[in-house]
Short mmCIF file of C-alpha atoms in Angstrom, two decimals:
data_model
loop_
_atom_site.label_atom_id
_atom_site.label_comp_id
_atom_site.label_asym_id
_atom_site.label_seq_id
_atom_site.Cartn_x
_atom_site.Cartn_y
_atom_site.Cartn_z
CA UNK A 65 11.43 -0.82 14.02
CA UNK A 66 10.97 2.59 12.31
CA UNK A 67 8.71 4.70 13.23
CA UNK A 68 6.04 4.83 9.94
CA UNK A 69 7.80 1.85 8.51
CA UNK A 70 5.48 0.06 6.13
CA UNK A 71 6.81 0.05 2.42
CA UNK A 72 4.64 -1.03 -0.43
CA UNK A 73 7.30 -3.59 -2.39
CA UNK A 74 5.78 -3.86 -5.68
CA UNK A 75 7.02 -7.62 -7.48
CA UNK A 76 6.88 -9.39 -10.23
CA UNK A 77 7.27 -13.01 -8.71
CA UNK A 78 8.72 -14.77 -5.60
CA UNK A 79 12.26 -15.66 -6.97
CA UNK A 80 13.06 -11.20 -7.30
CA UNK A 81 10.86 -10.58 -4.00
CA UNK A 82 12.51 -13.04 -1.71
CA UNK A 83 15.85 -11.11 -0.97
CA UNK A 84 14.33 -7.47 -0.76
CA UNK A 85 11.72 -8.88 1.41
CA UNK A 86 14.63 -10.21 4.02
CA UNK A 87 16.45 -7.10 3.39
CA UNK A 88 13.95 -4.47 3.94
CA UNK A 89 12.95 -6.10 7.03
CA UNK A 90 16.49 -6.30 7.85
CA UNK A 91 16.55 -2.37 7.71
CA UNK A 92 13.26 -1.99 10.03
CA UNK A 93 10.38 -1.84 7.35
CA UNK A 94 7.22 -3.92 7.22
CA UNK A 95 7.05 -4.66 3.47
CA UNK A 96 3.95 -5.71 1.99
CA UNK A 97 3.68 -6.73 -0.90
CA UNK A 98 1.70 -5.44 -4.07
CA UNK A 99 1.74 -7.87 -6.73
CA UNK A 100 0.53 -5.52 -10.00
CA UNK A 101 1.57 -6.99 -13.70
CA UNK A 102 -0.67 -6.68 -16.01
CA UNK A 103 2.52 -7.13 -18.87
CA UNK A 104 3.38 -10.45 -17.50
CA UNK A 105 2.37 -13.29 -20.73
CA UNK A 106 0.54 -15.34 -21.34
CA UNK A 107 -1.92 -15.62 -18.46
CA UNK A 108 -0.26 -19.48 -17.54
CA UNK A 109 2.56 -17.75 -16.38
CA UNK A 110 1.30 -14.69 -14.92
CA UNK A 111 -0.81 -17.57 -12.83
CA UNK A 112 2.23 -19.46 -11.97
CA UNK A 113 4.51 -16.26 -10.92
CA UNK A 114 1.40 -15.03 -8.48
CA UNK A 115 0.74 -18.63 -6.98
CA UNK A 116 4.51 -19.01 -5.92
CA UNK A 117 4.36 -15.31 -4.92
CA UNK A 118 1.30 -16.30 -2.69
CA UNK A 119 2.75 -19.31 -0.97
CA UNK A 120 5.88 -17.30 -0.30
CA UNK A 121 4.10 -14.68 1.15
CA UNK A 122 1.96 -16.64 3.11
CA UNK A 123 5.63 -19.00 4.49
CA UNK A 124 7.13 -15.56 5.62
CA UNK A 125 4.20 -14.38 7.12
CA UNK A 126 4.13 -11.57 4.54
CA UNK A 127 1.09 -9.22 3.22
CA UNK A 128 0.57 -9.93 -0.23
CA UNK A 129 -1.78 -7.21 -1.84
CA UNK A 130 -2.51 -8.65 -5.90
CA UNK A 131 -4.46 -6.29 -8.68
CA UNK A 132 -5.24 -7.99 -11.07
CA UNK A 133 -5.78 -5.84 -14.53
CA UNK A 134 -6.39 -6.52 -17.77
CA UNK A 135 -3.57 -6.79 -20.18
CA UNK A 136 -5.25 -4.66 -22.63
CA UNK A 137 -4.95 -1.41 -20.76
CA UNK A 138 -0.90 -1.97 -20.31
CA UNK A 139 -0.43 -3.01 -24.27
CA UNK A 140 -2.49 0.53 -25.01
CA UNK A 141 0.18 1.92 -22.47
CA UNK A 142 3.02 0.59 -24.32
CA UNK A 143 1.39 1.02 -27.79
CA UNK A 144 3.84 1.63 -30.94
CA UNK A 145 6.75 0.39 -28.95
CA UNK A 146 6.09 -3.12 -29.26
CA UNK A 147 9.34 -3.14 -31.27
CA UNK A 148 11.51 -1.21 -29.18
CA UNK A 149 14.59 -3.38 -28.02
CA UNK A 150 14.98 -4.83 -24.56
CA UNK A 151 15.88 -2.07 -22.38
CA UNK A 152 14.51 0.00 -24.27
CA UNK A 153 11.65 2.66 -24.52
CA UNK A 154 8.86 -0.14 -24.18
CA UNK A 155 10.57 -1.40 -20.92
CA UNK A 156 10.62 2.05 -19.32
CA UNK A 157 7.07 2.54 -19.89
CA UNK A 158 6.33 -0.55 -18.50
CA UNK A 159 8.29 0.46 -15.56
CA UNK A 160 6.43 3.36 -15.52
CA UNK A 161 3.14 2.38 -15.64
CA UNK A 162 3.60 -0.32 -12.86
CA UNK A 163 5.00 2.23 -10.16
CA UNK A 164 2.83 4.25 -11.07
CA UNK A 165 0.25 2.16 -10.30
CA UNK A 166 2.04 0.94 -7.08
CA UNK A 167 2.29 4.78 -6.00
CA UNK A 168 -1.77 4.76 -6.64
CA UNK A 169 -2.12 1.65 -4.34
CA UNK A 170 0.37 3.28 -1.67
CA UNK A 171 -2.31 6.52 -1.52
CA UNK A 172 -4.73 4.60 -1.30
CA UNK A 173 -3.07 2.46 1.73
CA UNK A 174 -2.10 5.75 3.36
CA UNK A 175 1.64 4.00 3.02
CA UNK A 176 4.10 7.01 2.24
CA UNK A 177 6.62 4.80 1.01
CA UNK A 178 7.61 2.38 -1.87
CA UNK A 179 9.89 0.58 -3.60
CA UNK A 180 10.47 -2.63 -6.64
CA UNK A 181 12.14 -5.55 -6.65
CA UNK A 182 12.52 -4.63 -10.29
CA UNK A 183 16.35 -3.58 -9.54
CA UNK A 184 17.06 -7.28 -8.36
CA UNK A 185 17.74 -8.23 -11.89
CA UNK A 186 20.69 -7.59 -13.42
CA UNK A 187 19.22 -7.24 -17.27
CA UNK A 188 17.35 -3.96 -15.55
CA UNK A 189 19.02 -0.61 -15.06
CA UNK A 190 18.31 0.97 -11.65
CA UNK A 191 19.22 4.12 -12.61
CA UNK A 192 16.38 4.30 -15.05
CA UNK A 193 13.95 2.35 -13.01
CA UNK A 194 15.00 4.76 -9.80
CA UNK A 195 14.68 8.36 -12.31
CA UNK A 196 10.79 7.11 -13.20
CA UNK A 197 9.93 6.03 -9.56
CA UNK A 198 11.32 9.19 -7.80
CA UNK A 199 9.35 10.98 -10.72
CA UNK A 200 6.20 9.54 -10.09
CA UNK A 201 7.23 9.84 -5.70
CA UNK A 202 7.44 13.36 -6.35
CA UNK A 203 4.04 13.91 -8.40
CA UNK A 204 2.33 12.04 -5.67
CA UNK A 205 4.04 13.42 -2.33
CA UNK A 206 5.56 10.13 -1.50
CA UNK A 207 8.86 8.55 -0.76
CA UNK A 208 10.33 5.82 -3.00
CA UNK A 209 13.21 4.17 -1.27
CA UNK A 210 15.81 3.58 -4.19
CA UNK A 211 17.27 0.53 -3.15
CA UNK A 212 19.85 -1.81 -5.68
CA UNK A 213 18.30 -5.08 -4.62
CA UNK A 214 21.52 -6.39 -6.94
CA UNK A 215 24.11 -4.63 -5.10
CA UNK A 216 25.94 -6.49 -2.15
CA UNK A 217 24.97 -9.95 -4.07
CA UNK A 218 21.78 -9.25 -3.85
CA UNK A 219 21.14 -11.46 -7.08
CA UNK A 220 23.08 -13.97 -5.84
CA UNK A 221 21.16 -13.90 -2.53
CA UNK A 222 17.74 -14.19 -4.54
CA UNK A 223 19.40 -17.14 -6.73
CA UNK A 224 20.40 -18.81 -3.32
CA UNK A 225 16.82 -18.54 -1.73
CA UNK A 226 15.26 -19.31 -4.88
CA UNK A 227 17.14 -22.42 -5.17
CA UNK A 228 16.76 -23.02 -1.59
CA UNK A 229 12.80 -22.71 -2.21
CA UNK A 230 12.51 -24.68 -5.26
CA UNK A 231 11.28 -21.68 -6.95
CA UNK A 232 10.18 -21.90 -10.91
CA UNK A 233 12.97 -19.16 -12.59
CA UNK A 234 11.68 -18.01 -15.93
CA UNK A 235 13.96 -16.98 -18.22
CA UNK A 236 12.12 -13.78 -19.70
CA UNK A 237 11.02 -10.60 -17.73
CA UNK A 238 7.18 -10.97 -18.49
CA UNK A 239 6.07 -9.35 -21.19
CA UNK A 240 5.44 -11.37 -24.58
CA UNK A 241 8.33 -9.50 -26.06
CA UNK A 242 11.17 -10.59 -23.82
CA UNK A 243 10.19 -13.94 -24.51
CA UNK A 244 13.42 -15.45 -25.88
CA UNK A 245 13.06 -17.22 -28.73
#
């Protein structure tokens, strides 16, 4: 094990946690992890991601930290980019504002490290998602550990484990508008 090796993992739901989970362990961290998404609509499925996310955790033997915030304070974060495409402006905010809050939560853990299972997904760039997390590292005298969860079939790995689990798979990120329709 590494010496200092807890990592906050911030996720959005069992099915992108479950690989970086068995991968960060893999490279001598402790994850735990900090379940913060205050975008994720309507409140059903934010419900329904956390419960899986709990019984996971709780399976693997994993610390599962959830905040629970109102949704109003993220749409006034996001505010006049409710049209923005997907991948867009309104999605790097949104990135933004939850690993920002994660950083906030590692402080406050006294955890100099963290990372997302945001890059599991293929629909997300890393590159952006790793520019706004080593932004917000640096600001707040931290380390964020900019791991591809995709890369090495890393997707395909959480697809397998998901399926292996009988994990719900949503078909939008979260927010109401990457619902597809």
């Amino acid at each position: 094990m590494k010496e200092n090796n807890k990592v906050l993992l911030h996720a959005c739901c069992a099915v992108c946690a479950a690989h970086p989970i068995e991968l960060l362990k893999n490279m001598g961290y402790k994850p735990i992890v900090y379940f913060f998404n205050p975008n994720i609509f309507p409140s059903e499925e934010l419900e329904r991601r956390l419960d899986e996310l709990i019984v996971y955790s709780e399976k693997k033997n994993i610390e599962l930290i959830v905040d629970m915030q109102e949704s109003s304070k993220w749409y006034d974060y996001i505010s006049g980019l409710e049209n923005e495409p997907e991948k867009g402006k309104r999605c790097s905010k949104c990135f933004e504002y939850r690993l920002l809050h994660t950083a906030i939560k590692a402080l406050k853990l006294s955890i100099s490290k963290f990372t997302t299972t945001l890059t599991v997904s293929p629909h997300k760039n890393s590159k952006v998602i790793f520019e706004i997390a080593k932004d917000i590292a640096f600001k707040h005298e931290l380390e964020f550990l900019d791991i591809d969860f995709k890369k090495q079939n890393g997707f395909l790995k959480s697809m397998q484990i998901a399926k292996e689990e009988n994990f719900y798979r949503q078909n939008y990120c979260g927010c109401e508008f990457s619902i597809i329709k």
